PDB file of C-alpha atoms in Angstrom:
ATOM      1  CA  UNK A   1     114.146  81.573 120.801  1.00 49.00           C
ATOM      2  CA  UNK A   2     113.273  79.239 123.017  1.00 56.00           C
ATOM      3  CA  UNK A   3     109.814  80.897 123.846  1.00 57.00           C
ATOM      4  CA  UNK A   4     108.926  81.117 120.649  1.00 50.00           C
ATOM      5  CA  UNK A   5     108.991  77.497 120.314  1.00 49.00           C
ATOM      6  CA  UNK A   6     107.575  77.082 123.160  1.00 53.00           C
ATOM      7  CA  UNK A   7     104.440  79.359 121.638  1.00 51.00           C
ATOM      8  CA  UNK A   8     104.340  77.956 118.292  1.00 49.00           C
ATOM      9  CA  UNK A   9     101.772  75.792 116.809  1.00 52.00           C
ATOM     10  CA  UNK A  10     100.630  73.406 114.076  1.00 50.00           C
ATOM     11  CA  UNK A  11      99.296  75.141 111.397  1.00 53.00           C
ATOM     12  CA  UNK A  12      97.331  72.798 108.917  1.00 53.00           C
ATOM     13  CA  UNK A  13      96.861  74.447 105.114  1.00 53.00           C
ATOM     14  CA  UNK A  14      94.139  74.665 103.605  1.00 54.00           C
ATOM     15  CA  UNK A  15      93.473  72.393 100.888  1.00 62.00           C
ATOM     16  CA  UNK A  16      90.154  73.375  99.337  1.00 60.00           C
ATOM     17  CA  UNK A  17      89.633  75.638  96.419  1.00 66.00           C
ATOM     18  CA  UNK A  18      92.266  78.640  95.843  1.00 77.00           C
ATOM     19  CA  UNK A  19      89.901  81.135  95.547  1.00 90.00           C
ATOM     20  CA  UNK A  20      91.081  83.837  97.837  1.00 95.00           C
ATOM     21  CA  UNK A  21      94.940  83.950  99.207  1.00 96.00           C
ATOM     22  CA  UNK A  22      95.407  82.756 102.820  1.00 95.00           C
ATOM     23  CA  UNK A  23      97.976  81.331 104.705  1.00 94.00           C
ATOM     24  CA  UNK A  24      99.984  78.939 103.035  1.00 94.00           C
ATOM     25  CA  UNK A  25      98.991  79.414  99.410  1.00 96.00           C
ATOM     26  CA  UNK A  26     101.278  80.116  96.705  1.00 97.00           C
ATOM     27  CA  UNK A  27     100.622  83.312  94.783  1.00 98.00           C
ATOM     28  CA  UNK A  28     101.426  84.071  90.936  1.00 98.00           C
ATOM     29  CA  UNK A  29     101.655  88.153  90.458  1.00 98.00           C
ATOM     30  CA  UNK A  30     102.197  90.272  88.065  1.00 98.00           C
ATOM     31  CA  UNK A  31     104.656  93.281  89.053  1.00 97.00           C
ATOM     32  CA  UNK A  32     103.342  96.720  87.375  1.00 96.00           C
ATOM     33  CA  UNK A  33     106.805  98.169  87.838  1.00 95.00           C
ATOM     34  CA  UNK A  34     109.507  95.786  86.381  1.00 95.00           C
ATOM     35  CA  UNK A  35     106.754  94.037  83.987  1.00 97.00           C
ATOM     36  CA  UNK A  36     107.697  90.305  85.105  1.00 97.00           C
ATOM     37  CA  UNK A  37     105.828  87.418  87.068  1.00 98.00           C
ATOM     38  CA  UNK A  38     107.010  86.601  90.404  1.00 97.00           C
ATOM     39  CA  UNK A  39     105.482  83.983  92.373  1.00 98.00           C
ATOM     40  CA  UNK A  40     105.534  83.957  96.460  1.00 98.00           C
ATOM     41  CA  UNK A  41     104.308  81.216  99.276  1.00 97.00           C
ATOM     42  CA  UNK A  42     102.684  83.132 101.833  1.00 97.00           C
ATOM     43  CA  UNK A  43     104.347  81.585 105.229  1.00 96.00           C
ATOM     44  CA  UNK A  44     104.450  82.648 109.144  1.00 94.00           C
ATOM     45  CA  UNK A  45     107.306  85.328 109.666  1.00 92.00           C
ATOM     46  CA  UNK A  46     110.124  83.314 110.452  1.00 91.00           C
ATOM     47  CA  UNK A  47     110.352  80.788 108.085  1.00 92.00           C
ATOM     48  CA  UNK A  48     110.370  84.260 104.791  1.00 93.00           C
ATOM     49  CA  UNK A  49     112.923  83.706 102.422  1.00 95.00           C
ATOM     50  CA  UNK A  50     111.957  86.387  99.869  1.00 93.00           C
ATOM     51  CA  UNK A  51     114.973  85.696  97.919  1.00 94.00           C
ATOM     52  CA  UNK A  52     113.310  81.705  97.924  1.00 96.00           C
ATOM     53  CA  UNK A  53     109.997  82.771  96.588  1.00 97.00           C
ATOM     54  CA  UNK A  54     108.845  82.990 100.720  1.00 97.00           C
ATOM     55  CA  UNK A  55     107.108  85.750 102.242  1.00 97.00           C
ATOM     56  CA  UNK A  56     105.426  86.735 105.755  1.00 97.00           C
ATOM     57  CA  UNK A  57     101.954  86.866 105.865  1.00 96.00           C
ATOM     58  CA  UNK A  58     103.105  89.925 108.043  1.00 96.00           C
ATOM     59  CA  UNK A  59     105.258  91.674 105.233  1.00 96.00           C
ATOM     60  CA  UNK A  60     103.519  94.744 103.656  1.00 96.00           C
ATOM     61  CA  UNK A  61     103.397  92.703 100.496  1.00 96.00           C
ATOM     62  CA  UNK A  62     101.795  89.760 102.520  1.00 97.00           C
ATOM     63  CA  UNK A  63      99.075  91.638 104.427  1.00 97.00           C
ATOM     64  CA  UNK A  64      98.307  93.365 101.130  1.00 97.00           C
ATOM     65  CA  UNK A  65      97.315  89.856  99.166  1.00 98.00           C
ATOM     66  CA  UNK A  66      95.304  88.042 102.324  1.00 97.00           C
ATOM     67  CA  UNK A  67      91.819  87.877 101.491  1.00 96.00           C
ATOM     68  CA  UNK A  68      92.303  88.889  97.855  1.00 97.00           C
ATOM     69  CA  UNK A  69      90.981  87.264  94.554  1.00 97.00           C
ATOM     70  CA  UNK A  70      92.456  86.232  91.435  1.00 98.00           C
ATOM     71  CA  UNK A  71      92.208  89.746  88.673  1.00 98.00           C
ATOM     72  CA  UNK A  72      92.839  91.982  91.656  1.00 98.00           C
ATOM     73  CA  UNK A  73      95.347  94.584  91.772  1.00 98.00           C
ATOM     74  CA  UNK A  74      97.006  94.967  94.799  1.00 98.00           C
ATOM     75  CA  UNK A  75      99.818  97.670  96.672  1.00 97.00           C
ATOM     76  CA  UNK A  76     102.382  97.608  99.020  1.00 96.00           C
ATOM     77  CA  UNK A  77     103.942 100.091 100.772  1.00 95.00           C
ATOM     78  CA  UNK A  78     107.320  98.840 100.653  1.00 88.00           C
ATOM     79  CA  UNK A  79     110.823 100.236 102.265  1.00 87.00           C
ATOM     80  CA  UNK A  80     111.633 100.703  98.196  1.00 88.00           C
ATOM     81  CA  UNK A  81     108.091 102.296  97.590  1.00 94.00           C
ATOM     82  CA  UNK A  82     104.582 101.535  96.770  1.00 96.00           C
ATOM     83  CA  UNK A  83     104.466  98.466  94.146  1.00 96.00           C
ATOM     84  CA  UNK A  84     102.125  97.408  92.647  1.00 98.00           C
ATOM     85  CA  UNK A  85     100.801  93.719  91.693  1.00 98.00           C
ATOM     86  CA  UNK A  86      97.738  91.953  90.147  1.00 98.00           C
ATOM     87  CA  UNK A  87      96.560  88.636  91.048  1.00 98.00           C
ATOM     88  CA  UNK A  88      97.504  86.337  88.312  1.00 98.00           C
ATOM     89  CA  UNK A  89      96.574  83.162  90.140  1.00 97.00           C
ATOM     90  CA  UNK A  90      96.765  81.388  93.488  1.00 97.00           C
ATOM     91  CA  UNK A  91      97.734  77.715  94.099  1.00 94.00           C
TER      92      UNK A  91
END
């Protein structure tokens, strides 16, 4: 634990306009499946609490929404499945 405080840095979040999801933006999605809105912070792997609303930038579902724009539909190969999302909108 130790060294991985020792590695960790700062990140500052990007405040501009939320037109693609990055790091630290909060994502509204639409799940194809169970026909419901769930929304989800993208955040650094330890600090996930999916349960919260938190997930890893490194979780399938969080490597799946990087770089992606509002309207698009997106997949993730989960441990449940595939599941699929669209973009509803990102804060």
């Amino acid at each position: 634990m130790k060294n991985v405080i020792n590695k960790s840095e700062v990140i500052v979040l990007e405040r501009g306009p939320a037109d693609r999801v990055v790091f630290g933006r909060t994502v509204v999605l639409y799940d194809v499946e169970n026909y419901r809105e769930v929304t989800y912070q993208l955040i650094g792997p330890y600090e996930s609490e999916p349960e919260k609303g938190r997930i890893s930038v490194t979780s399938p579902l969080g490597q799946s929404l990087i770089g992606r724009e509002t309207g698009d539909e997106v997949k993730a190969k989960t441990p449940g499945g595939i599941k699929e999302y669209e973009i509803l909108e990102i804060r």
